[in-house]
mmCIF file of C-alpha atoms in Angstrom:
data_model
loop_
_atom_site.group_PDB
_atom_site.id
_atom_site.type_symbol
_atom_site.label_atom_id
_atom_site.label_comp_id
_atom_site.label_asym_id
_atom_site.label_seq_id
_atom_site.Cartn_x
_atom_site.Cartn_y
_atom_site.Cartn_z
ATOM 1 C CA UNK A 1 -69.773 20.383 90.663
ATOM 2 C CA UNK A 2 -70.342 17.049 88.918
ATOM 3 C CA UNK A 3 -73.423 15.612 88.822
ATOM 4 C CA UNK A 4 -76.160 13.164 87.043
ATOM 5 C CA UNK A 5 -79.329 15.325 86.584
ATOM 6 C CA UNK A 6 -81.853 12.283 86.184
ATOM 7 C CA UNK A 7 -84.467 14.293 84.802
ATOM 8 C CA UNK A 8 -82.436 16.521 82.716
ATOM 9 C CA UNK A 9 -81.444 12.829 80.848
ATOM 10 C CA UNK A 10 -85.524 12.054 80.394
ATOM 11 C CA UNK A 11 -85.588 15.349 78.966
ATOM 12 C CA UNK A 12 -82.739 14.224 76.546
ATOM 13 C CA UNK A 13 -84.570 10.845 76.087
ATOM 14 C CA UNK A 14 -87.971 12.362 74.988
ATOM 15 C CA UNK A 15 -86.124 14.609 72.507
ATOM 16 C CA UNK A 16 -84.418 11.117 71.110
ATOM 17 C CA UNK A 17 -87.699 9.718 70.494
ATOM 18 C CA UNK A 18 -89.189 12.278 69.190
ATOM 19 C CA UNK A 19 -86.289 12.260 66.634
ATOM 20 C CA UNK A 20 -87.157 8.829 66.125
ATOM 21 C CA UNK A 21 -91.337 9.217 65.697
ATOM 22 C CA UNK A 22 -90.266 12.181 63.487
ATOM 23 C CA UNK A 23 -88.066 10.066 60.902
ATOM 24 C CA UNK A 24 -91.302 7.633 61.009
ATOM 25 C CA UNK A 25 -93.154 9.852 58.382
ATOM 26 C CA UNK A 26 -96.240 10.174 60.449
ATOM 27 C CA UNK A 27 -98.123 13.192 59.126
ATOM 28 C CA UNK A 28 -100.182 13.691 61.556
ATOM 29 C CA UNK A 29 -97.578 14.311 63.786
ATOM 30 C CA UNK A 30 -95.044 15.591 61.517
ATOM 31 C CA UNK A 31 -95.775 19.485 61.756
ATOM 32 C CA UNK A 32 -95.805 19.075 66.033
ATOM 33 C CA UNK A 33 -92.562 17.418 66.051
ATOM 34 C CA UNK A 34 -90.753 19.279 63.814
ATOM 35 C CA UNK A 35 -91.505 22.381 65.525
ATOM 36 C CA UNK A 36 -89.653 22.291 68.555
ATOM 37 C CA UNK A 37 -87.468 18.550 68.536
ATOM 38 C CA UNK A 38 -84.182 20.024 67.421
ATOM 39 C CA UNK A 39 -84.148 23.521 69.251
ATOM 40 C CA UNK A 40 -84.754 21.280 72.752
ATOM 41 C CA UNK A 41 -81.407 19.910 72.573
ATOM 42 C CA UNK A 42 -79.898 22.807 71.423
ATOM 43 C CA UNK A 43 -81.473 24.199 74.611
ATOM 44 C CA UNK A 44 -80.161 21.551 76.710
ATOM 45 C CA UNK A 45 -77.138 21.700 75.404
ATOM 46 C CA UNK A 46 -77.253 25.477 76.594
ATOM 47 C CA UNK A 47 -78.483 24.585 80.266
ATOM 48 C CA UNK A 48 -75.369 22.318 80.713
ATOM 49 C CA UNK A 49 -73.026 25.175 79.483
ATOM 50 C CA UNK A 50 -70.840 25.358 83.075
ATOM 51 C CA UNK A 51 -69.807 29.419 81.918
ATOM 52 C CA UNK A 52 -67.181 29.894 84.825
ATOM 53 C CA UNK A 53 -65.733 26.615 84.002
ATOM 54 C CA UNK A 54 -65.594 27.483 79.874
ATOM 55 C CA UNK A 55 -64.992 31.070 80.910
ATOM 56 C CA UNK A 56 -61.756 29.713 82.303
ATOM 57 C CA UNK A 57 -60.695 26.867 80.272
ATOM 58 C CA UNK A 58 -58.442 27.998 76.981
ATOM 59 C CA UNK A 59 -59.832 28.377 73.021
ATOM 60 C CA UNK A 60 -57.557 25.441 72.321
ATOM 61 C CA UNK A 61 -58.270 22.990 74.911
ATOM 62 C CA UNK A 62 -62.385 23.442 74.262
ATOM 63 C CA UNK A 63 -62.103 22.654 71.178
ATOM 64 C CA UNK A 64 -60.229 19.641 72.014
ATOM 65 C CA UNK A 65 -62.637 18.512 74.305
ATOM 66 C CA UNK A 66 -65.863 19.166 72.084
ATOM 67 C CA UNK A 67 -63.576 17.355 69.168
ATOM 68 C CA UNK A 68 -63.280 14.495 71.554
ATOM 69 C CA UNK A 69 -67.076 14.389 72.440
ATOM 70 C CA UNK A 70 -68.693 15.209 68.741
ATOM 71 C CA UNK A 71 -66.463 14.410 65.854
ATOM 72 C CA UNK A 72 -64.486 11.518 66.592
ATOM 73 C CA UNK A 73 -68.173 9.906 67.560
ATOM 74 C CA UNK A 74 -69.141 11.351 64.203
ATOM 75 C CA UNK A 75 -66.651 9.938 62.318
ATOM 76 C CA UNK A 76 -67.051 6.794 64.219
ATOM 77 C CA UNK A 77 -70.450 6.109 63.770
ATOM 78 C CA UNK A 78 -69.992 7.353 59.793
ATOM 79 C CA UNK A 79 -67.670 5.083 59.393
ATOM 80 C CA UNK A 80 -68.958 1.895 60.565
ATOM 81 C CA UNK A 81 -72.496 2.809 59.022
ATOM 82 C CA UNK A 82 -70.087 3.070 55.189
ATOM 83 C CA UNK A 83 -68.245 0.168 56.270
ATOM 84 C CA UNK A 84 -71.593 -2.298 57.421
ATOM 85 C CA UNK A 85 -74.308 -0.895 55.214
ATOM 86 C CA UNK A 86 -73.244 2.159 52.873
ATOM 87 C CA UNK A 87 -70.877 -0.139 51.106
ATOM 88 C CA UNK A 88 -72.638 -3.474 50.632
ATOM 89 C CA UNK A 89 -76.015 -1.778 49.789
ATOM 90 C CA UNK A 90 -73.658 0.354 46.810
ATOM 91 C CA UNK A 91 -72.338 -2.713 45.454
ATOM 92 C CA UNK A 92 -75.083 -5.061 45.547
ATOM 93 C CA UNK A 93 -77.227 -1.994 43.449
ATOM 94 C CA UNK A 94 -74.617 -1.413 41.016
ATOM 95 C CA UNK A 95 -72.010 -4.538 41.333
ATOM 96 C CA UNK A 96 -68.015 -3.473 40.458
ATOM 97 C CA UNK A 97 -68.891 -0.633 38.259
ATOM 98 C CA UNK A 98 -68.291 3.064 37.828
ATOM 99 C CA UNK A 99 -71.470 3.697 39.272
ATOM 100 C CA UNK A 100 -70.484 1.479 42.507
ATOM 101 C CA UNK A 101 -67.009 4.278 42.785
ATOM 102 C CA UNK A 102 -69.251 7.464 42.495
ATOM 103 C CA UNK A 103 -71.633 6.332 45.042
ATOM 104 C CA UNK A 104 -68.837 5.349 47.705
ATOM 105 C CA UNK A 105 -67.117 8.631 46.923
ATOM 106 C CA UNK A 106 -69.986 10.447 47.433
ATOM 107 C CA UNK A 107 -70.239 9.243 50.915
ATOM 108 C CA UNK A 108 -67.081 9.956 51.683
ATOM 109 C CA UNK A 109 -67.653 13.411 50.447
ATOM 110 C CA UNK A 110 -70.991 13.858 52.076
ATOM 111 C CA UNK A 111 -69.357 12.236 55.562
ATOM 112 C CA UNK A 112 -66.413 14.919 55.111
ATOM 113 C CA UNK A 113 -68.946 18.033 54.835
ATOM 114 C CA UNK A 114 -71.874 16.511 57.071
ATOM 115 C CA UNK A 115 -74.210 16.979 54.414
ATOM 116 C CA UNK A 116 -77.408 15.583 56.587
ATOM 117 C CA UNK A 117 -79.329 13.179 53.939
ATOM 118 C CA UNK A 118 -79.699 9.615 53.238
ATOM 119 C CA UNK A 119 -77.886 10.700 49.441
ATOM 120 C CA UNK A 120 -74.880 11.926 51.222
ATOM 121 C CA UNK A 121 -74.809 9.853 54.737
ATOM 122 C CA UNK A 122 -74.788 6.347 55.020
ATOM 123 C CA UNK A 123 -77.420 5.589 56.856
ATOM 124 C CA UNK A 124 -76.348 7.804 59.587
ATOM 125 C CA UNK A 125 -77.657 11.404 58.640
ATOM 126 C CA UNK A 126 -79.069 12.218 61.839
ATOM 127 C CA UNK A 127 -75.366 12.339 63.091
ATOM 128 C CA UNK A 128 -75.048 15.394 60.831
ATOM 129 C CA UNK A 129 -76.254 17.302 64.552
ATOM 130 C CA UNK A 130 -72.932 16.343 66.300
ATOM 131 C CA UNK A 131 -71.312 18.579 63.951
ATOM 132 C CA UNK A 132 -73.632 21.496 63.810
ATOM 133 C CA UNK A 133 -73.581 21.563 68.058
ATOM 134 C CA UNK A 134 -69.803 21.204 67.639
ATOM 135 C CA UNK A 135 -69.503 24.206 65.668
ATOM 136 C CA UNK A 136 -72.367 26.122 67.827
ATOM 137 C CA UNK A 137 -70.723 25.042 70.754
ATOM 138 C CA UNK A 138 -67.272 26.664 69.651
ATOM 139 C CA UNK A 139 -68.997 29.757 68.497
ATOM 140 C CA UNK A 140 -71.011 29.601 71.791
ATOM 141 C CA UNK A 141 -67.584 29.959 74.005
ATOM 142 C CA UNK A 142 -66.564 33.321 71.699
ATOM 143 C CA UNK A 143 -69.325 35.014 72.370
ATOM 144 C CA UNK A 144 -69.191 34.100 75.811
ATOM 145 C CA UNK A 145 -65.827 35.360 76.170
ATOM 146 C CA UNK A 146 -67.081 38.747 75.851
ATOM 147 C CA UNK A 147 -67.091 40.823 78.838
ATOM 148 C CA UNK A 148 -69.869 43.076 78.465
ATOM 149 C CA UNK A 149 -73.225 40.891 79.051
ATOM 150 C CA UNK A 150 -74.515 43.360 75.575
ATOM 151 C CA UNK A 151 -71.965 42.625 73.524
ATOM 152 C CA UNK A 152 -72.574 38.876 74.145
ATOM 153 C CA UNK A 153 -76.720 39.417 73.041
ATOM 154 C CA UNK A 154 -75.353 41.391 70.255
ATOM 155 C CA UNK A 155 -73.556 39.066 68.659
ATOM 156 C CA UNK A 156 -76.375 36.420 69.618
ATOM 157 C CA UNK A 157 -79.156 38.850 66.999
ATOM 158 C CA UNK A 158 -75.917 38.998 64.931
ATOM 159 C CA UNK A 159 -75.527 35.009 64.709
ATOM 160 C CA UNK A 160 -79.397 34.515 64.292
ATOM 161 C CA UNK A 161 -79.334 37.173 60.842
ATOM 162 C CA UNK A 162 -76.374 35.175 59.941
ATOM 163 C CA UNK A 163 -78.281 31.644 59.916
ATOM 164 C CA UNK A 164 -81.212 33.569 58.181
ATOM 165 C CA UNK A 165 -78.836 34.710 55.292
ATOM 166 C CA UNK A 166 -77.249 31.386 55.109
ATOM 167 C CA UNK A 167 -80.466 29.188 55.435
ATOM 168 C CA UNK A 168 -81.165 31.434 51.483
ATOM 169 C CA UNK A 169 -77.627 30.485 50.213
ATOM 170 C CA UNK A 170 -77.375 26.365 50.606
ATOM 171 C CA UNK A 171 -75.216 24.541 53.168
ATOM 172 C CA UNK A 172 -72.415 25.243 54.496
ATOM 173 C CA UNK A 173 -69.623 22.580 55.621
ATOM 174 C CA UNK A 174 -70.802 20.990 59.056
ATOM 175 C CA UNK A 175 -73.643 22.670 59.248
ATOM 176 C CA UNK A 176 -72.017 25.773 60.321
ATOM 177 C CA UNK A 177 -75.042 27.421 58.970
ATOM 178 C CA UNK A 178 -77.148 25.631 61.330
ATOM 179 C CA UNK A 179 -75.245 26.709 63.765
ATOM 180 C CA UNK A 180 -75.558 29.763 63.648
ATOM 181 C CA UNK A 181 -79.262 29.676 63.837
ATOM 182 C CA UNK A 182 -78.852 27.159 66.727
ATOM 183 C CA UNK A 183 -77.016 30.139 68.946
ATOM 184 C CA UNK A 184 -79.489 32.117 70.269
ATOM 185 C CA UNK A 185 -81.282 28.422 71.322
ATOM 186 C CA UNK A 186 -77.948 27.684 73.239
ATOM 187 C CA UNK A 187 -78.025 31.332 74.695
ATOM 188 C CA UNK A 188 -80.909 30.888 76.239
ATOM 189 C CA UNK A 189 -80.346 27.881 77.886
ATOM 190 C CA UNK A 190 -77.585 29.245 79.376
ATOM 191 C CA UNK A 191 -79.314 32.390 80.604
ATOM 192 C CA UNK A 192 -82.360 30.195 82.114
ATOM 193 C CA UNK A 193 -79.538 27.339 83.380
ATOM 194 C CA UNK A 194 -79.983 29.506 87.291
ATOM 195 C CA UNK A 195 -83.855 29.043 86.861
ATOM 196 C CA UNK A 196 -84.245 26.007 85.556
ATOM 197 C CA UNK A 197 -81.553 24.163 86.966
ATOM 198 C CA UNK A 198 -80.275 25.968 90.070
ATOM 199 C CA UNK A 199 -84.170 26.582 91.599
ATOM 200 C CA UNK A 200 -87.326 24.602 91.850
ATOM 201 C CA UNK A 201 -89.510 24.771 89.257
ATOM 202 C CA UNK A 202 -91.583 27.941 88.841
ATOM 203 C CA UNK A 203 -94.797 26.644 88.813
ATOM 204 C CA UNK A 204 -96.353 30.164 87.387
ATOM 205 C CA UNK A 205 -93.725 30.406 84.434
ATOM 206 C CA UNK A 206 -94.348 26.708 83.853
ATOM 207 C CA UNK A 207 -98.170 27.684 83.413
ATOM 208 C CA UNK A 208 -97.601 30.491 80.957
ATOM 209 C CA UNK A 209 -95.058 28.349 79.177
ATOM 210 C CA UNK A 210 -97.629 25.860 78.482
ATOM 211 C CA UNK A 211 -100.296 27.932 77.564
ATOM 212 C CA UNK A 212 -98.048 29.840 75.122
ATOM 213 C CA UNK A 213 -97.026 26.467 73.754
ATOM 214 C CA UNK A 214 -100.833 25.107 73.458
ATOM 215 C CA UNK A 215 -101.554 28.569 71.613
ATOM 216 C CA UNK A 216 -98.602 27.587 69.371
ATOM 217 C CA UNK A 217 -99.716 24.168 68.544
ATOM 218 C CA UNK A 218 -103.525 24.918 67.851
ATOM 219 C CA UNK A 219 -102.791 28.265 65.520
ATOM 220 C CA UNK A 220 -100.417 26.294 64.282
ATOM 221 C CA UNK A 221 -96.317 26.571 63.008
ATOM 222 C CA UNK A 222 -94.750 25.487 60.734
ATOM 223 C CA UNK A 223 -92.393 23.006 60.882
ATOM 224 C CA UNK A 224 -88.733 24.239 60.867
ATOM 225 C CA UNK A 225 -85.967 21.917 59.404
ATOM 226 C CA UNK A 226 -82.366 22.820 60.938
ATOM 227 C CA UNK A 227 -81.014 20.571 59.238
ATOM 228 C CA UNK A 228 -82.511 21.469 55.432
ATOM 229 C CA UNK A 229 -82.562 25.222 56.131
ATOM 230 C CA UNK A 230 -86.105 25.395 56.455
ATOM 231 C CA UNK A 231 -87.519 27.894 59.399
ATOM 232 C CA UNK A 232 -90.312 30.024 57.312
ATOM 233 C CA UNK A 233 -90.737 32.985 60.055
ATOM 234 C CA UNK A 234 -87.421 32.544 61.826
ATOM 235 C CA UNK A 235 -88.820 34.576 64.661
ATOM 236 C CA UNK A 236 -91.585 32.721 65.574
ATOM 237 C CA UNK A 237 -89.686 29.681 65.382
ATOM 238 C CA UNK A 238 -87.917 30.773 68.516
ATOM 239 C CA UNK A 239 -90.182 32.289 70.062
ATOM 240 C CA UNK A 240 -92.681 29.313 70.010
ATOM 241 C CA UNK A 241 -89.251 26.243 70.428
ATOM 242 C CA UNK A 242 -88.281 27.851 72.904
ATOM 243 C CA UNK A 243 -91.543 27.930 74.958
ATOM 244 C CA UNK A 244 -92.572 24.370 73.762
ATOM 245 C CA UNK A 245 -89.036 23.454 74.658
ATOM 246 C CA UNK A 246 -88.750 25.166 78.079
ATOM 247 C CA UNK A 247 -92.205 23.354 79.132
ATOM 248 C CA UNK A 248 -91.148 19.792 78.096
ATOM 249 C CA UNK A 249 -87.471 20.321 80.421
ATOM 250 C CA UNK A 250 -89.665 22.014 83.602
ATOM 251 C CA UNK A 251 -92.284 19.805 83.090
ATOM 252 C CA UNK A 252 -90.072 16.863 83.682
ATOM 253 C CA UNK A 253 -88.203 18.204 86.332
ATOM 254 C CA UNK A 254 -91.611 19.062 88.010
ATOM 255 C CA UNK A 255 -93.308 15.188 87.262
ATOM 256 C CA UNK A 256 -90.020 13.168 87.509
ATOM 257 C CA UNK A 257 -87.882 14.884 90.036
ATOM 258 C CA UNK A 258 -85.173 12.464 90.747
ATOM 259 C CA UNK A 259 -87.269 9.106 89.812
ATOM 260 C CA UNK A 260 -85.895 8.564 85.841
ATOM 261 C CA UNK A 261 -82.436 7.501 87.440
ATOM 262 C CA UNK A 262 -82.592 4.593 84.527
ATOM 263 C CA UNK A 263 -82.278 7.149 81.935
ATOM 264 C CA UNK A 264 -78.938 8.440 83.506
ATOM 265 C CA UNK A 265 -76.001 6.871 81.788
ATOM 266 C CA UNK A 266 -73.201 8.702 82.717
ATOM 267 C CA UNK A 267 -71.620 12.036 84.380
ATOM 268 C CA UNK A 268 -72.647 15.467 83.311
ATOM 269 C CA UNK A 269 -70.841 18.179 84.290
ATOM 270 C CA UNK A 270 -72.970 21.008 84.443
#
């Protein structure tokens, strides 16, 4: 089945801005942001996962298609953001010099490993997430390929230890590290994709949801940082981003229903 969910795209369109309030340096709202922005569209990304479609389709020909949809974009956007801004900006600070040459090769070696900061990216490093989901996304369709349903939550606990132990090391080349971490958030979107997507919204799992996620923002988080390997108590970051996370995509399903149609840009196949 193809399909436009409208309210699955406001869902997607509240994450954006909250990207965008939390690259505003607010502090105030920093620490709320930060703990659940990224993990939501991991989780999305995890409701749209179609597994008899991926179960079916070959290791080859995903990877093509997620290739197609993250990291030619990726390179894209890189690209013109060097080309229009990186590039100028380089050479008006340090004119035709050796210093101009180190900083344009340093964006092309920062845009080559996704290394997600302003020193690396030209003024693109949020894009540094197309290559992290690509890479969670292809270890995603593995572990989906397994046929026993505990082998495939076994190597989910094995892929979360695996982003702790990287997250101590340093980065690793697009973000696989990141990745890893991000699995278990793309897990369970596909294990709640028949109750959030397939049924009406459970209005008493919506309640606990959003007490659990008031608890969460009163005690207080901390904010996690895929992207700089920052998570503090890695548990609690999923346990609370995924119930803050969860109540923003039923909430909106339960408010906006089919009414945010002007959010909905394109097909999703889900």
């Amino acid at each position: 089945m193809t399909k436009r969910l409208d309210w699955l795209d406001t869902a997607k369109a509240i994450g954006i801005f909250l990207v965008y309030i939390g690259h505003c340096d607010i502090p105030s709202v920093y620490p709320y942001i930060y703990m659940f922005h990224m993990p939501l569209f991991f989780i999305i990304s995890g409701l749209c996962w179609n597994v008899e479609r991926n179960r079916n389709i070959t290791f080859g020909d995903f990877v093509k298609k997620k290739f197609n949809s993250y990291i030619i974009p990726y390179f894209k956007i890189c690209l013109i953001c060097l080309l229009l801004l990186g590039i100028p900006e380089a050479f008006l600070q340090y004119g035709a010099s050796n210093d101009f040459i180190n900083r344009i090769a340093k964006y092309l070696f920062g845009i080559a490993l996704s290394r997600g900061n302003t020193e690396w990216l030209p003024h693109c490093s949020p894009v540094w997430f197309l290559t992290c989901l690509f890479c969670a996304e292809v270890l995603m369709w593995l572990i989906m390929k397994a046929k026993k349903e505990w082998a495939q939550y076994l190597m989910v606990i094995m892929a979360a230890v695996f982003g702790y132990v990287t997250s101590l090391t340093g980065k690793l080349p697009w973000n696989l590290d990141s990745a890893f971490t991000a699995i278990p958030l793309l897990f369970v979107g596909i294990k709640f994709r028949n109750i959030v997507i397939e049924k009406p919204v459970d209005f008493k799992l919506l309640v606990v949801l959003m007490i659990a996620s008031v608890m969460f923002f009163i005690w207080g988080v901390s904010a996690v940082d895929f992207d700089g390997n920052h998570y503090e108590n890695m548990p609690l970051m999923y346990v609370s981003s995924i119930a803050i996370s969860l109540t923003v995509i039923m909430a909106v399903k339960l408010v906006g229903g089919g009414r945010f149609c002007l959010l909905s840009v394109r097909k999703l196949s889900y």
